[in-house]
């Protein structure tokens, strides 16, 4: 019998995602899952890039989203699985835009 463990790297992360999605479809309980805001497996982060710009993404734990700071968009993470469909991404306000807007409102 060959035992395939959860290794490190992209293959191990892909196996964990596949296991989570199979468990979700079969109705099995997934450990560590209390709500639909299950955290992203951080070992995936180096391999995830924005499908629009092909740039590295930043994970925001508080909002459970993958953020592309360059384009100002955020991809949701649902049940620990990143939703990288561009149509499902949210526009977010860039931090450097805020001072400009404040300056304009004061004038």
XYZ file of N, CA, C and O in Angstrom:
428
model
N 0.845 -1.177 0.000
C 0.000 0.000 0.000
C 0.888 1.238 0.000
O 1.811 1.362 0.773
N 0.584 2.158 -0.877
C 1.333 3.397 -0.969
C 0.540 4.468 -0.251
O -0.635 4.661 -0.507
N 1.203 5.130 0.650
C 0.539 6.194 1.396
C 1.026 7.544 0.886
O 2.215 7.802 0.863
N 0.090 8.363 0.491
C 0.425 9.697 0.004
C 0.063 10.676 1.101
O -1.099 10.833 1.447
N 1.074 11.308 1.668
C 0.839 12.264 2.750
C 0.704 13.666 2.203
O 0.923 13.926 1.022
N 0.332 14.548 3.082
C 0.246 15.961 2.704
C 1.638 16.549 2.780
O 2.139 16.866 3.840
N 2.264 16.659 1.630
C 3.600 17.217 1.576
C 3.565 18.728 1.560
O 2.532 19.357 1.670
N 4.712 19.278 1.408
C 4.796 20.726 1.291
C 4.811 21.087 -0.179
O 4.983 20.247 -1.041
N 4.644 22.312 -0.466
C 4.660 22.764 -1.846
C 3.293 22.721 -2.477
O 2.281 22.499 -1.821
N 3.269 22.912 -3.769
C 2.007 23.032 -4.496
C 1.236 21.725 -4.508
O 0.012 21.723 -4.408
N 1.906 20.600 -4.593
C 1.184 19.326 -4.616
C 0.492 19.047 -3.293
O -0.650 18.596 -3.271
N 1.163 19.323 -2.199
C 0.544 19.115 -0.889
C -0.640 20.042 -0.677
O -1.689 19.643 -0.181
N -0.489 21.287 -1.090
C -1.574 22.257 -0.953
C -2.743 21.883 -1.850
O -3.907 21.979 -1.458
N -2.452 21.420 -3.062
C -3.519 21.005 -3.976
C -4.249 19.788 -3.425
O -5.479 19.698 -3.531
N -3.530 18.873 -2.811
C -4.184 17.702 -2.209
C -5.115 18.114 -1.070
O -6.203 17.576 -0.920
N -4.681 19.083 -0.258
C -5.527 19.546 0.845
C -6.794 20.210 0.314
O -7.881 19.997 0.834
N -6.661 21.012 -0.737
C -7.841 21.649 -1.337
C -8.776 20.607 -1.933
O -9.989 20.704 -1.794
N -8.218 19.614 -2.594
C -9.036 18.561 -3.170
C -9.774 17.794 -2.082
O -10.958 17.497 -2.212
N -9.091 17.506 -0.992
C -9.734 16.817 0.129
C -10.872 17.656 0.701
O -11.962 17.145 0.970
N -10.641 18.963 0.887
C -11.683 19.836 1.421
C -12.890 19.891 0.498
O -14.031 19.844 0.954
N -12.647 19.975 -0.808
C -13.775 20.067 -1.737
C -14.533 18.748 -1.807
O -15.759 18.738 -1.866
N -13.838 17.620 -1.748
C -14.526 16.324 -1.738
C -15.341 16.148 -0.474
O -16.461 15.654 -0.500
N -14.770 16.554 0.658
C -15.491 16.449 1.920
C -16.734 17.325 1.903
O -17.799 16.941 2.373
N -16.613 18.509 1.344
C -17.746 19.428 1.255
C -18.852 18.828 0.409
O -20.019 18.879 0.748
N -18.509 18.230 -0.741
C -19.509 17.649 -1.635
C -20.166 16.410 -1.040
O -21.344 16.157 -1.267
N -19.401 15.629 -0.283
C -19.963 14.402 0.292
C -20.718 14.662 1.586
O -21.382 13.779 2.094
N -20.611 15.871 2.122
C -21.319 16.197 3.353
C -20.558 15.820 4.613
O -21.062 15.950 5.717
N -19.321 15.354 4.460
C -18.503 15.016 5.618
C -18.133 16.282 6.377
O -17.920 17.327 5.776
N -18.048 16.202 7.702
C -17.594 17.384 8.444
C -16.108 17.626 8.191
O -15.323 16.697 8.121
N -15.762 18.860 8.003
C -14.369 19.247 7.790
C -13.880 19.881 9.073
O -14.489 20.815 9.577
N -12.790 19.378 9.606
C -12.281 19.887 10.878
C -11.844 21.321 10.749
O -11.316 21.742 9.723
N -12.083 22.091 11.806
C -11.669 23.483 11.824
C -12.576 24.390 11.026
O -12.207 25.483 10.670
N -13.781 23.909 10.745
C -14.674 24.678 9.897
C -15.940 25.008 10.669
O -16.861 24.218 10.773
N -16.006 26.188 11.243
C -17.182 26.572 11.996
C -18.142 27.411 11.189
O -19.329 27.430 11.424
N -17.627 28.104 10.186
C -18.468 28.958 9.361
C -17.908 28.984 7.954
O -16.939 28.333 7.644
N -18.539 29.732 7.074
C -18.121 29.802 5.676
C -16.862 30.645 5.501
O -16.394 30.819 4.404
N -16.308 31.171 6.566
C -15.106 31.997 6.473
C -13.877 31.206 6.895
O -13.047 31.708 7.622
N -13.787 29.942 6.460
C -12.604 29.155 6.771
C -11.387 29.841 6.166
O -11.442 30.381 5.061
N -10.307 29.837 6.897
C -9.095 30.550 6.478
C -8.415 29.841 5.317
O -8.544 28.639 5.121
N -7.684 30.612 4.565
C -6.910 30.117 3.440
C -5.690 29.365 3.960
O -5.066 29.777 4.947
N -5.351 28.280 3.299
C -4.123 27.560 3.615
C -2.956 28.411 3.121
O -2.791 28.615 1.912
N -2.175 28.941 4.030
C -1.123 29.901 3.680
C 0.001 29.300 2.845
O 0.778 30.034 2.239
N 0.077 27.963 2.779
C 1.098 27.363 1.919
C 0.770 27.560 0.445
O 1.636 27.413 -0.410
N -0.483 27.923 0.130
C -0.875 28.198 -1.251
C -0.454 29.584 -1.722
O -0.312 29.815 -2.917
N -0.299 30.497 -0.799
C -0.105 31.907 -1.135
C 1.020 32.182 -2.141
O 0.831 32.981 -3.057
N 2.171 31.535 -2.047
C 3.224 31.826 -3.038
C 2.848 31.436 -4.470
O 3.434 31.931 -5.421
N 1.853 30.575 -4.632
C 1.476 30.091 -5.954
C 0.262 30.812 -6.539
O -0.069 30.609 -7.697
N -0.393 31.626 -5.741
C -1.600 32.307 -6.206
C -1.261 33.672 -6.781
O -0.609 34.485 -6.134
N -1.701 33.907 -7.998
C -1.510 35.201 -8.641
C -2.857 35.668 -9.186
O -3.758 34.874 -9.424
N -2.976 36.940 -9.371
C -4.198 37.529 -9.919
C -4.366 37.051 -11.358
O -3.427 37.148 -12.154
N -5.541 36.544 -11.721
C -5.738 36.095 -13.095
C -5.748 37.250 -14.110
O -5.556 37.021 -15.294
N -5.949 38.465 -13.647
C -5.977 39.611 -14.557
C -4.596 40.206 -14.794
O -4.209 40.480 -15.923
N -3.843 40.413 -13.717
C -2.549 41.080 -13.842
C -1.357 40.135 -13.720
O -0.230 40.543 -13.982
N -1.606 38.913 -13.289
C -0.536 37.918 -13.054
C 0.450 38.367 -11.973
O 1.596 37.959 -11.956
N -0.007 39.223 -11.065
C 0.825 39.711 -9.961
C 0.500 38.927 -8.694
O -0.602 38.399 -8.525
N 1.465 38.890 -7.778
C 1.295 38.218 -6.488
C 0.156 38.867 -5.702
O -0.043 40.072 -5.775
N -0.579 38.059 -4.952
C -1.687 38.553 -4.140
C -1.299 38.588 -2.674
O -0.431 37.838 -2.230
N -1.972 39.442 -1.927
C -1.764 39.563 -0.484
C -3.016 39.022 0.210
O -4.131 39.311 -0.204
N -2.816 38.217 1.269
C -3.954 37.661 2.005
C -4.261 38.536 3.207
O -3.389 38.818 4.018
N -5.512 38.970 3.308
C -5.969 39.758 4.448
C -6.822 38.856 5.335
O -7.936 38.475 4.954
N -6.283 38.479 6.491
C -6.970 37.551 7.388
C -8.265 38.128 7.952
O -9.238 37.399 8.143
N -8.298 39.431 8.215
C -9.477 40.023 8.832
C -10.694 39.973 7.913
O -11.814 39.742 8.360
N -10.497 40.158 6.614
C -11.616 40.106 5.676
C -11.688 38.784 4.923
O -12.642 38.550 4.180
N -10.689 37.918 5.111
C -10.615 36.616 4.448
C -10.675 36.789 2.927
O -11.484 36.163 2.249
N -9.805 37.647 2.409
C -9.764 37.935 0.980
C -8.332 37.977 0.482
O -7.414 38.307 1.222
N -8.174 37.658 -0.786
C -6.902 37.833 -1.469
C -6.961 39.165 -2.198
O -7.888 39.415 -2.963
N -5.982 40.000 -1.956
C -6.041 41.378 -2.436
C -4.946 41.656 -3.458
O -3.782 41.316 -3.245
N -5.350 42.282 -4.549
C -4.416 42.794 -5.544
C -4.357 44.300 -5.316
O -5.269 45.031 -5.700
N -3.302 44.753 -4.673
C -3.163 46.171 -4.339
C -3.007 47.041 -5.587
O -3.445 48.182 -5.614
N -2.387 46.505 -6.619
C -2.151 47.273 -7.843
C -3.463 47.642 -8.543
O -3.649 48.774 -8.977
N -4.380 46.675 -8.651
C -5.655 46.921 -9.325
C -6.759 47.377 -8.373
O -7.795 47.852 -8.824
N -6.553 47.189 -7.080
C -7.567 47.576 -6.104
C -8.769 46.653 -6.098
O -9.899 47.105 -5.995
N -8.503 45.340 -6.234
C -9.585 44.363 -6.191
C -9.275 43.291 -5.163
O -8.116 43.072 -4.803
N -10.344 42.628 -4.675
C -10.195 41.578 -3.672
C -10.993 40.360 -4.097
O -12.149 40.473 -4.503
N -10.356 39.207 -4.023
C -10.996 37.934 -4.331
C -11.405 37.274 -3.018
O -10.587 37.149 -2.109
N -12.652 36.807 -2.905
C -13.092 36.182 -1.660
C -12.514 34.781 -1.482
O -12.201 34.105 -2.466
N -12.387 34.370 -0.232
C -12.002 33.006 0.100
C -13.220 32.375 0.760
O -13.670 32.828 1.811
N -13.778 31.352 0.121
C -14.995 30.704 0.609
C -14.656 29.277 1.025
O -14.157 28.493 0.217
N -14.918 28.946 2.270
C -14.620 27.616 2.807
C -13.152 27.239 2.628
O -12.823 26.095 2.362
N -12.266 28.226 2.728
C -10.840 27.970 2.601
C -10.358 27.875 1.163
O -9.185 27.655 0.918
N -11.263 28.060 0.199
C -10.910 27.939 -1.213
C -10.993 29.317 -1.870
O -12.050 29.954 -1.823
N -9.905 29.789 -2.481
C -9.945 31.105 -3.110
C -10.822 31.100 -4.356
O -10.724 30.207 -5.195
N -11.701 32.079 -4.454
C -12.551 32.251 -5.628
C -11.857 33.272 -6.526
O -11.954 34.470 -6.302
N -11.178 32.785 -7.543
C -10.347 33.640 -8.388
C -11.047 34.038 -9.688
O -10.402 34.397 -10.658
N -12.360 33.991 -9.704
C -13.114 34.402 -10.882
C -13.179 35.929 -10.885
O -13.689 36.529 -9.941
N -12.665 36.564 -11.931
C -12.627 38.034 -11.946
C -13.993 38.694 -11.747
O -14.078 39.743 -11.107
N -15.059 38.090 -12.239
C -16.389 38.671 -12.088
C -16.859 38.661 -10.636
O -17.729 39.444 -10.262
N -16.305 37.787 -9.806
C -16.686 37.701 -8.401
C -15.826 38.577 -7.497
O -16.079 38.680 -6.298
N -14.791 39.201 -8.063
C -13.907 40.064 -7.271
C -14.632 41.360 -6.931
O -15.503 41.821 -7.660
N -14.264 41.942 -5.774
C -14.829 43.218 -5.344
C -13.821 44.330 -5.574
O -12.628 44.137 -5.365
N -14.315 45.479 -5.977
C -13.456 46.655 -6.044
C -13.263 47.180 -4.635
O -14.222 47.284 -3.870
N -12.029 47.481 -4.297
C -11.739 48.053 -2.980
C -11.055 49.389 -3.188
O -10.454 49.640 -4.230
N -11.170 50.228 -2.199
C -10.535 51.540 -2.280
C -9.063 51.393 -1.965
O -8.678 50.809 -0.966
N -8.240 51.934 -2.813
C -6.800 51.909 -2.571
C -6.462 52.891 -1.468
O -7.053 53.955 -1.370
N -5.487 52.543 -0.650
C -5.132 53.396 0.486
C -4.570 54.737 0.032
O -4.769 55.746 0.686
N -3.868 54.783 -1.113
C -3.308 56.063 -1.554
C -4.367 56.981 -2.143
O -4.146 58.156 -2.315
N -5.561 56.454 -2.471
C -6.643 57.287 -2.989
C -7.335 58.083 -1.882
O -7.900 59.130 -2.143
N -7.304 57.607 -0.674
C -8.023 58.247 0.431
C -7.560 59.677 0.708
O -8.379 60.571 0.798
N -6.251 59.936 0.828
C -5.836 61.321 1.099
C -6.240 62.283 -0.021
O -6.606 63.411 0.247
N -6.198 61.841 -1.270
C -6.587 62.697 -2.380
C -8.058 63.086 -2.274
O -8.427 64.225 -2.488
N -8.892 62.121 -1.931
C -10.326 62.403 -1.781
C -10.584 63.345 -0.616
O -11.417 64.226 -0.696
N -9.836 63.166 0.477
C -9.991 64.032 1.642
C -9.577 65.460 1.305
O -10.207 66.414 1.734
N -8.492 65.610 0.522
C -8.036 66.938 0.120
C -9.088 67.631 -0.733
O -9.356 68.818 -0.566
N -9.701 66.897 -1.639
C -10.720 67.479 -2.505
C -11.957 67.888 -1.726
O -12.568 68.908 -2.012
N -12.331 67.098 -0.718
C -13.525 67.428 0.065
C -13.299 68.639 0.972
O -14.231 69.339 1.323
N -12.029 68.906 1.349
C -11.728 70.047 2.206
C -11.694 71.354 1.429
O -11.859 72.415 1.993
N -11.503 71.289 0.133
C -11.383 72.510 -0.669
C -12.725 73.094 -1.020
O -13.753 72.723 -0.986
